[in-house]
Short mmCIF file of C-alpha atoms and ligand atoms in Angstrom, two decimals:
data_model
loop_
_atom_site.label_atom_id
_atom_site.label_comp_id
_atom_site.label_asym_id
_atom_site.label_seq_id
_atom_site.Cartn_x
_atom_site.Cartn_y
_atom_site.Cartn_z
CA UNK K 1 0.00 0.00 0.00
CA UNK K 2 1.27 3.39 -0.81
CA UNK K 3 1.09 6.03 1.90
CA UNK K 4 1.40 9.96 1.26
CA UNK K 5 2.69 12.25 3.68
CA UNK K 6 0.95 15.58 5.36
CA UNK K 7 3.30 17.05 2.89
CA UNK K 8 2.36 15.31 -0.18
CA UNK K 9 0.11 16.61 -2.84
CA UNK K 10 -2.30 14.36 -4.68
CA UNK K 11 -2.29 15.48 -8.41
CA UNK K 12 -5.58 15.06 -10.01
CA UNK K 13 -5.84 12.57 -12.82
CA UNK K 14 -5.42 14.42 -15.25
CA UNK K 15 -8.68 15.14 -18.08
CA UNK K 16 -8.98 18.90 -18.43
CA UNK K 17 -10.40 19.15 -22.18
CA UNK K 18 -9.90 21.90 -24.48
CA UNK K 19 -12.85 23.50 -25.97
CA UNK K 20 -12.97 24.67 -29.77
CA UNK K 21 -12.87 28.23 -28.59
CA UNK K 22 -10.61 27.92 -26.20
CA UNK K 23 -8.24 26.25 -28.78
CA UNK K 24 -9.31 29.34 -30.80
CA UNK K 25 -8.01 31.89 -28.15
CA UNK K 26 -4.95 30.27 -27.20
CA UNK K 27 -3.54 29.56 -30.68
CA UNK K 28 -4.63 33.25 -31.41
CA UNK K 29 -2.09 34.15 -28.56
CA UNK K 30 0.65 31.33 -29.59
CA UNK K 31 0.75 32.96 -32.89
CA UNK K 32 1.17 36.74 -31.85
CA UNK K 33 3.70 35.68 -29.45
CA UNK K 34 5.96 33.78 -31.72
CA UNK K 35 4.12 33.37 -34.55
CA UNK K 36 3.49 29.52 -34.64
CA UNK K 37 0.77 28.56 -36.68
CA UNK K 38 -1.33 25.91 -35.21
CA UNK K 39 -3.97 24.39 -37.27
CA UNK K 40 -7.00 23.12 -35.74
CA UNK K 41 -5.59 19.44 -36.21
CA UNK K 42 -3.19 20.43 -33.88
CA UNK K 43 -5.65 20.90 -31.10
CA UNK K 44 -5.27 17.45 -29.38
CA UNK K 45 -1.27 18.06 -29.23
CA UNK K 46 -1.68 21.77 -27.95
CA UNK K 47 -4.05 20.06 -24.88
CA UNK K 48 -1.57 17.54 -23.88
CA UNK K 49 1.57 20.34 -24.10
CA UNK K 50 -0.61 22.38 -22.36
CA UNK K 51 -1.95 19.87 -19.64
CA UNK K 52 1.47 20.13 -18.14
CA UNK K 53 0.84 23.89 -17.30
CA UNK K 54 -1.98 23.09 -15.46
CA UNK K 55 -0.90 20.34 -13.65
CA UNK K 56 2.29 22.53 -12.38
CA UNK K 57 -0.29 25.66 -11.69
CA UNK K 58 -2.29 23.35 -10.27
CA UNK K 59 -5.86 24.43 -12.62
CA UNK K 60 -8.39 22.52 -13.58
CA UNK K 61 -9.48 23.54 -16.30
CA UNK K 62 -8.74 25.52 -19.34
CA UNK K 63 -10.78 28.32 -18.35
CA UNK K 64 -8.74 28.73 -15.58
CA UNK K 65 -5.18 28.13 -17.13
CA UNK K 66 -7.19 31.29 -19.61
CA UNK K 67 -7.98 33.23 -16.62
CA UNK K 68 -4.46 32.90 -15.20
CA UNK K 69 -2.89 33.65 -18.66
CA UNK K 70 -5.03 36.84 -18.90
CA UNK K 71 -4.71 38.29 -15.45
CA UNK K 72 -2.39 40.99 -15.40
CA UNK K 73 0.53 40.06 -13.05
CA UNK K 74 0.87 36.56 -14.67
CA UNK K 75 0.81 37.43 -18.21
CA UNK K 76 4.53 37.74 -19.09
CA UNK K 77 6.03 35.07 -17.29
CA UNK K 78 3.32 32.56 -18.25
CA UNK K 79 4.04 33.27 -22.29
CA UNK K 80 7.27 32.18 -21.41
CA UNK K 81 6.75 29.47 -19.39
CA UNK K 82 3.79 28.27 -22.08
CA UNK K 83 6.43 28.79 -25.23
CA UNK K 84 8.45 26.41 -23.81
CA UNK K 85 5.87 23.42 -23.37
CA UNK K 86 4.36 24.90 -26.87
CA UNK K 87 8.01 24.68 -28.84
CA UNK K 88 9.11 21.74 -30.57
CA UNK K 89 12.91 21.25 -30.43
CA UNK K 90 14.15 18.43 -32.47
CA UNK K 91 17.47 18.39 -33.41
CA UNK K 92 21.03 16.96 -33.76
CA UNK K 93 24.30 17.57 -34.11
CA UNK K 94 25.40 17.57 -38.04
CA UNK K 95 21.60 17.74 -38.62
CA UNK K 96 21.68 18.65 -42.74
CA UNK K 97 25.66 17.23 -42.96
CA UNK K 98 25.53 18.94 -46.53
CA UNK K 99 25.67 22.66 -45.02
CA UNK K 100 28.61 21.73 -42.48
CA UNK K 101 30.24 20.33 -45.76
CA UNK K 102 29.51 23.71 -47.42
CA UNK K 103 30.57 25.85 -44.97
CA UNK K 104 34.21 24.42 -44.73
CA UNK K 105 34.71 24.02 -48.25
CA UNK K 106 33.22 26.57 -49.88
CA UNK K 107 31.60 29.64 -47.30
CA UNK K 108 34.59 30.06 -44.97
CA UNK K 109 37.59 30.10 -47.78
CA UNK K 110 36.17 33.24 -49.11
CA UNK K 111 34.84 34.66 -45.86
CA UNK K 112 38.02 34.90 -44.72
CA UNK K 113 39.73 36.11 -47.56
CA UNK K 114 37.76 39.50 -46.55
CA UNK K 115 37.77 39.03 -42.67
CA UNK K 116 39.74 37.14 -40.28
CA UNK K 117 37.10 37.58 -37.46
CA UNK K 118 33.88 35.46 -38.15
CA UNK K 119 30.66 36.17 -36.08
CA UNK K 120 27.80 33.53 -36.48
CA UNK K 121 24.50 33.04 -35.75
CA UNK K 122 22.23 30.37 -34.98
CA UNK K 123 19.34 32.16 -34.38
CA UNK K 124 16.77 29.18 -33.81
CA UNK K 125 19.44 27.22 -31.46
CA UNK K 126 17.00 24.68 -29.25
CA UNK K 127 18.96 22.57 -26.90
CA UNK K 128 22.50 23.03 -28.49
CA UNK K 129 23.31 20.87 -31.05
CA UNK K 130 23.54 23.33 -34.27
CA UNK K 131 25.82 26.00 -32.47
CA UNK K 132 27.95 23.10 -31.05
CA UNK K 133 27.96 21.91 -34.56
CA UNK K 134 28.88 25.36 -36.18
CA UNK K 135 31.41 25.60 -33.41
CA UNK K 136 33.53 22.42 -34.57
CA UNK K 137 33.51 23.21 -38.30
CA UNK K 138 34.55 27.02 -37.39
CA UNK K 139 37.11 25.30 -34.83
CA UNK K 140 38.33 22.63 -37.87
CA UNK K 141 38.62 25.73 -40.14
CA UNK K 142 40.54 27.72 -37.57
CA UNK K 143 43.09 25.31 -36.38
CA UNK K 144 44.34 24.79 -40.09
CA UNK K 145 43.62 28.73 -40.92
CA UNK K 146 46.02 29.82 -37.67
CA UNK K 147 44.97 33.95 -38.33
CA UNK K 148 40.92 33.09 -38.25
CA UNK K 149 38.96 33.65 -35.45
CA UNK K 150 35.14 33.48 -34.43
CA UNK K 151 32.57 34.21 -32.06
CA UNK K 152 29.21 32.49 -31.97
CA UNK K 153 25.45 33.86 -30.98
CA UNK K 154 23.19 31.16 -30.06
CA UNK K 155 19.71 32.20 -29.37
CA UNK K 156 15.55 30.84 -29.32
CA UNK K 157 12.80 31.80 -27.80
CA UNK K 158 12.35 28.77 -25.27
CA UNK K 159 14.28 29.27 -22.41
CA UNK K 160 14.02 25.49 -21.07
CA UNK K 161 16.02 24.63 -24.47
CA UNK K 162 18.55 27.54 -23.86
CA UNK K 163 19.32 26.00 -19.95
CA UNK K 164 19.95 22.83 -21.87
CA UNK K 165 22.44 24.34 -24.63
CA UNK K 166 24.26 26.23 -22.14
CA UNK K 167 24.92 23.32 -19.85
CA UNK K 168 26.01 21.51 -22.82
CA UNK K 169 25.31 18.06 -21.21
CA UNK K 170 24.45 15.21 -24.23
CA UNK K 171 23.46 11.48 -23.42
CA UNK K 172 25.71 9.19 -25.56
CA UNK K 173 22.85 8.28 -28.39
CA UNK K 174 22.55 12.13 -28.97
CA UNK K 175 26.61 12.79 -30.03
CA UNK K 176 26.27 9.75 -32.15
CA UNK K 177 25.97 11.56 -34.84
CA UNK K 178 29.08 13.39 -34.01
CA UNK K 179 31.99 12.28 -36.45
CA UNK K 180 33.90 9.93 -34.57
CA UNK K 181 37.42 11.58 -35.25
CA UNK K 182 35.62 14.64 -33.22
CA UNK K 183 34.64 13.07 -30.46
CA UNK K 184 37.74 13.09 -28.39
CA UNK K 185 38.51 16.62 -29.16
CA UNK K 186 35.15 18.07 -28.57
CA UNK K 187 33.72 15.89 -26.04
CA UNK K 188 34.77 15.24 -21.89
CA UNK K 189 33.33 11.74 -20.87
CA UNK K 190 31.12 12.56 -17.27
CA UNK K 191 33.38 11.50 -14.23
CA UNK K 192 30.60 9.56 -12.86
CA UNK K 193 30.85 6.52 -15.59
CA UNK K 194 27.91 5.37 -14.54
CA UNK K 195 26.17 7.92 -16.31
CA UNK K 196 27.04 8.02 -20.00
CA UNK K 197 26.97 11.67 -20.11
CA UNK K 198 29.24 14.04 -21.85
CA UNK K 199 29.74 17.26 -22.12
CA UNK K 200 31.14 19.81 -25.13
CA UNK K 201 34.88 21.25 -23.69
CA UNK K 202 34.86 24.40 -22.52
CA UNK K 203 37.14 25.78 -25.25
CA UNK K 204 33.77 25.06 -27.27
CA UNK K 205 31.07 26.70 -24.65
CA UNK K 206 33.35 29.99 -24.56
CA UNK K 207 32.79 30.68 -28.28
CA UNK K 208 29.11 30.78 -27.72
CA UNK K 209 26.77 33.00 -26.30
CA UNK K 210 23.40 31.51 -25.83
CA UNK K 211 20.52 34.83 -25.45
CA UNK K 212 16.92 34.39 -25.49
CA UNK K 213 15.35 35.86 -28.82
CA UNK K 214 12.09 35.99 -29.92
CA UNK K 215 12.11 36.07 -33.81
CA UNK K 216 9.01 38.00 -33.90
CA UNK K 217 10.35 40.76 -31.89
CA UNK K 218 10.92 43.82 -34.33
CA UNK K 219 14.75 44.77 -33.33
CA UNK K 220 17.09 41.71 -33.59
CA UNK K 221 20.44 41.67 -31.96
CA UNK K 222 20.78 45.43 -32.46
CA UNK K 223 23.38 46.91 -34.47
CA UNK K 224 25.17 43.41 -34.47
CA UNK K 225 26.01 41.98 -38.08
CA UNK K 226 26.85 38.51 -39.05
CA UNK K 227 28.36 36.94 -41.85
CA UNK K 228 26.55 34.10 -41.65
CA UNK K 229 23.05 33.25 -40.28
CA UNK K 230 21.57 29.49 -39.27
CA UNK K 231 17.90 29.57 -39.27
CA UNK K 232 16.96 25.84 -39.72
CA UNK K 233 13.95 24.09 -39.50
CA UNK K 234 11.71 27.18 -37.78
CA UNK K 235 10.13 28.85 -40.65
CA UNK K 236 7.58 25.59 -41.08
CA UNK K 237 6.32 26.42 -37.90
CA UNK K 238 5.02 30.32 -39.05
CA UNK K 239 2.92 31.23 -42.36
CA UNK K 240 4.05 32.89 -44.93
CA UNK K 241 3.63 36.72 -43.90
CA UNK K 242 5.61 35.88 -40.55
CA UNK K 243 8.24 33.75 -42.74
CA UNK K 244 8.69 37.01 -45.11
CA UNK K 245 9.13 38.89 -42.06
CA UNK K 246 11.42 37.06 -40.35
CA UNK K 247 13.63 36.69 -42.83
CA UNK K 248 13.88 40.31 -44.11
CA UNK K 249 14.99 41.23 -40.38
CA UNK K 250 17.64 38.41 -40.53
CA UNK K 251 18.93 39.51 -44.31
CA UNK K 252 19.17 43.23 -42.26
CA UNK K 253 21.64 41.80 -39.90
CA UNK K 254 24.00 40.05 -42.67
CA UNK K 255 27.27 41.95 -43.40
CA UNK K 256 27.34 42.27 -47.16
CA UNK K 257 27.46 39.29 -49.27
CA UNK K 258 26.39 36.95 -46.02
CA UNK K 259 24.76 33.91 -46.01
CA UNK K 260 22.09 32.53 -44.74
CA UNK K 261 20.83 28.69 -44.32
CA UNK K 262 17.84 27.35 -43.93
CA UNK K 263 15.86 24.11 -43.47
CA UNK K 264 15.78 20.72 -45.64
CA UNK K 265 11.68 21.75 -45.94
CA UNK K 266 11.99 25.23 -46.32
CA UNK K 267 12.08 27.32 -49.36
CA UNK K 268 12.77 31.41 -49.40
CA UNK K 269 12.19 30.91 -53.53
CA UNK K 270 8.89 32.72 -53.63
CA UNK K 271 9.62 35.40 -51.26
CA UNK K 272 10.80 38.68 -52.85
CA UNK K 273 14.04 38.93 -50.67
CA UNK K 274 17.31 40.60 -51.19
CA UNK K 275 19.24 37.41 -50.99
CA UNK K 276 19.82 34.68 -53.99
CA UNK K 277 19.94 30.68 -53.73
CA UNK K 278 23.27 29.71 -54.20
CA UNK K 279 22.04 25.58 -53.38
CA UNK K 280 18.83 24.39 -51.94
CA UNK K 281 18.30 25.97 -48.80
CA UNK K 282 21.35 28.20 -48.75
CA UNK K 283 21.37 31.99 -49.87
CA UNK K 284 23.11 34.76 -49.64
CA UNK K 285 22.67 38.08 -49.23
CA UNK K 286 23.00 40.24 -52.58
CA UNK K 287 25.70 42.68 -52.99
CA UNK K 288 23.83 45.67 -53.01
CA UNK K 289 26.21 46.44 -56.24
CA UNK K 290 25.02 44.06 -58.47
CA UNK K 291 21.79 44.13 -57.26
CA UNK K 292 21.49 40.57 -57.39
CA UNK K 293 20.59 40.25 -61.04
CA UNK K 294 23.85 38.73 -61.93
CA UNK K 295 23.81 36.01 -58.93
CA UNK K 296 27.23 35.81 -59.19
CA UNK K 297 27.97 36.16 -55.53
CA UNK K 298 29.60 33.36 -54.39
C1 SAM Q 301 12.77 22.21 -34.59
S1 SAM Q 301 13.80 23.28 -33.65
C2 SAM Q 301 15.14 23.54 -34.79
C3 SAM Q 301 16.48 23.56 -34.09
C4 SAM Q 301 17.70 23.72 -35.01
N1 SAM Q 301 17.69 24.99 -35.68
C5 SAM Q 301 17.76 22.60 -36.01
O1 SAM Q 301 17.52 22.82 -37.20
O2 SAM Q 301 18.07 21.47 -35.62
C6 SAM Q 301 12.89 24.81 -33.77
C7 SAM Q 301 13.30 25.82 -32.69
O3 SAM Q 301 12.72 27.09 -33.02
C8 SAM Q 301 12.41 27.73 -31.80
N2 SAM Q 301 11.42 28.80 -32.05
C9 SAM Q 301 10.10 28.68 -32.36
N3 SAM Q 301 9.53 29.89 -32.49
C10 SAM Q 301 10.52 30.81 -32.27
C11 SAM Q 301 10.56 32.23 -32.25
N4 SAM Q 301 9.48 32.98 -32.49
N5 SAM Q 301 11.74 32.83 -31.97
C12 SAM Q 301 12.86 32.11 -31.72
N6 SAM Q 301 12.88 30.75 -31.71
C13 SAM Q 301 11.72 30.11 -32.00
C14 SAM Q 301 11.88 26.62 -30.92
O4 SAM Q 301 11.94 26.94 -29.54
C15 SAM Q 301 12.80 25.46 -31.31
O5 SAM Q 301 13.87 25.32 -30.41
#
């Protein structure tokens, strides 16, 4: 028989429905806030994400998780707490190999035959794995390119994926993707062997600063410029005004001639951008110059 303490709290079982207007309301407010589109198929998936708000609030019901969301003291901190139950953040490390490929071979030759100092951005970072990525190609490139240096942004909107990134801690079937020549240079077993755990090196960590941003907001990382942007596998979540959007503030913060990569599903083709394709799913920005006609950037 299982006994519970004084101190113990019984959780409910937990069966708190979601109505179609409450659905309504709250993927109104998901989509203002950081512009994820939910279709109404999605409803069923927003009610479990959402159940675990309740059950930590300890609400009933959707009306009340509504009423909390609403009242005036709660409002901020909630949207953050709810974007992070709301957010999906699959990834990997070396997710899209092709663009790591691309980016020694190609991207980072000619970068740095204009600048020695590369700034990067991975400006949809979840729990770690592309900036940790980035950060071992740009360390590869440096170590054989002794005048190169870089500094990495790392940034998203959920702030339970950010704590992750930053403490860098990966269970052994997530860095098996990891090349296994990088391993040993990029990786520190946990002292506890029991555990499996390992962690990026610290060399790594100091090159990247994670920072919460919200893509929607209208000033990104002000007056900072990067010559190359990583904004993979977000856009599917918003529609196509919000994509347009986003993407015209990101092209804004490219140093002339940057690049940009996106997604295996994503395409900027039909958006009236100042950036060309240079391969599927990587662009870069137009020299203002040639005004892109030519696309001869690269
Ligand atoms: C599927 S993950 C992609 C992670 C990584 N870029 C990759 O390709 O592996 C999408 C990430 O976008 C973030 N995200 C969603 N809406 C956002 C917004 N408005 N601003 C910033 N990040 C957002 C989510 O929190 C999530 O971590």
């Amino acid at each position: 028989m299982v006994t519970i303490s004084r101190h113990q709290s019984i959780k409910p079982a937990f069966n708190a429905r979601m109505t179609a207007d409450q659905f309504k309301i709250l993927s109104d407010v998901i989509y203002d806030y950081c512009g994820i589109k939910l279709s109404q198929h999605k409803k069923v998936l927003l009610e479990s994400r959402l159940h675990k708000r309740l059950q930590k609030l300890n609400l009933e019901s959707f009306d009340d998780y509504l009423s909390f969301l609403n009242s005036k003291e709660n409002t901020d901190t909630e949207l953050v707490e709810m974007t992070d139950v709301v957010t999906t953040n699959k990834t990997d490390f070396f997710r899209e190999r092709h663009h790591f490929d691309f980016l020694s071979e190609t991207i980072l030759p000619k970068l740095t035959q204009r600048s020695t100092s590369l700034r990067v951005w991975s400006a949809a970072c979840s729990t770690g794995e592309e900036p940790y990525t980035i950060a071992m190609a740009l360390e590869e490139y440096c170590r054989d390119h002794h005048d190169a240096k870089y500094s990495l942004l790392a940034s998203d909107i959920s702030t339970a994926a950010l704590h992750r990134a930053a403490m860098a801690v990966y269970s052994q079937e997530r860095i098996s993707s990891i090349p296994s020549d990088y391993r040993p240079k990029y990786l520190l077993r946990s002292k506890d062997h029991t555990k499996m755990t390992f962690r990026i090196v610290p060399e790594l960590r100091a090159k990247i600063e994670f920072r919460r941003i919200n893509l929607m907001d209208e000033v990104l990382p002000e007056n900072e410029k990067f010559q190359i942007i990583f904004c993979r596998n977000v856009l599917i979540y918003f529609d196509r005004n919000t994509q347009l959007n986003v993407v015209r503030k990101l092209t804004n913060r490219l140093t002339p001639g940057g690049y940009l990569f996106i997604g295996h599903s994503e395409s900027l083709l039909q958006h009236d951008l100042p950036i060309i394709q240079i391969k599927p799913t990587i662009y870069q920005q137009t020299n203002p110059a040639s005004n892109g006609q030519d696309g001869k950037n690269i």
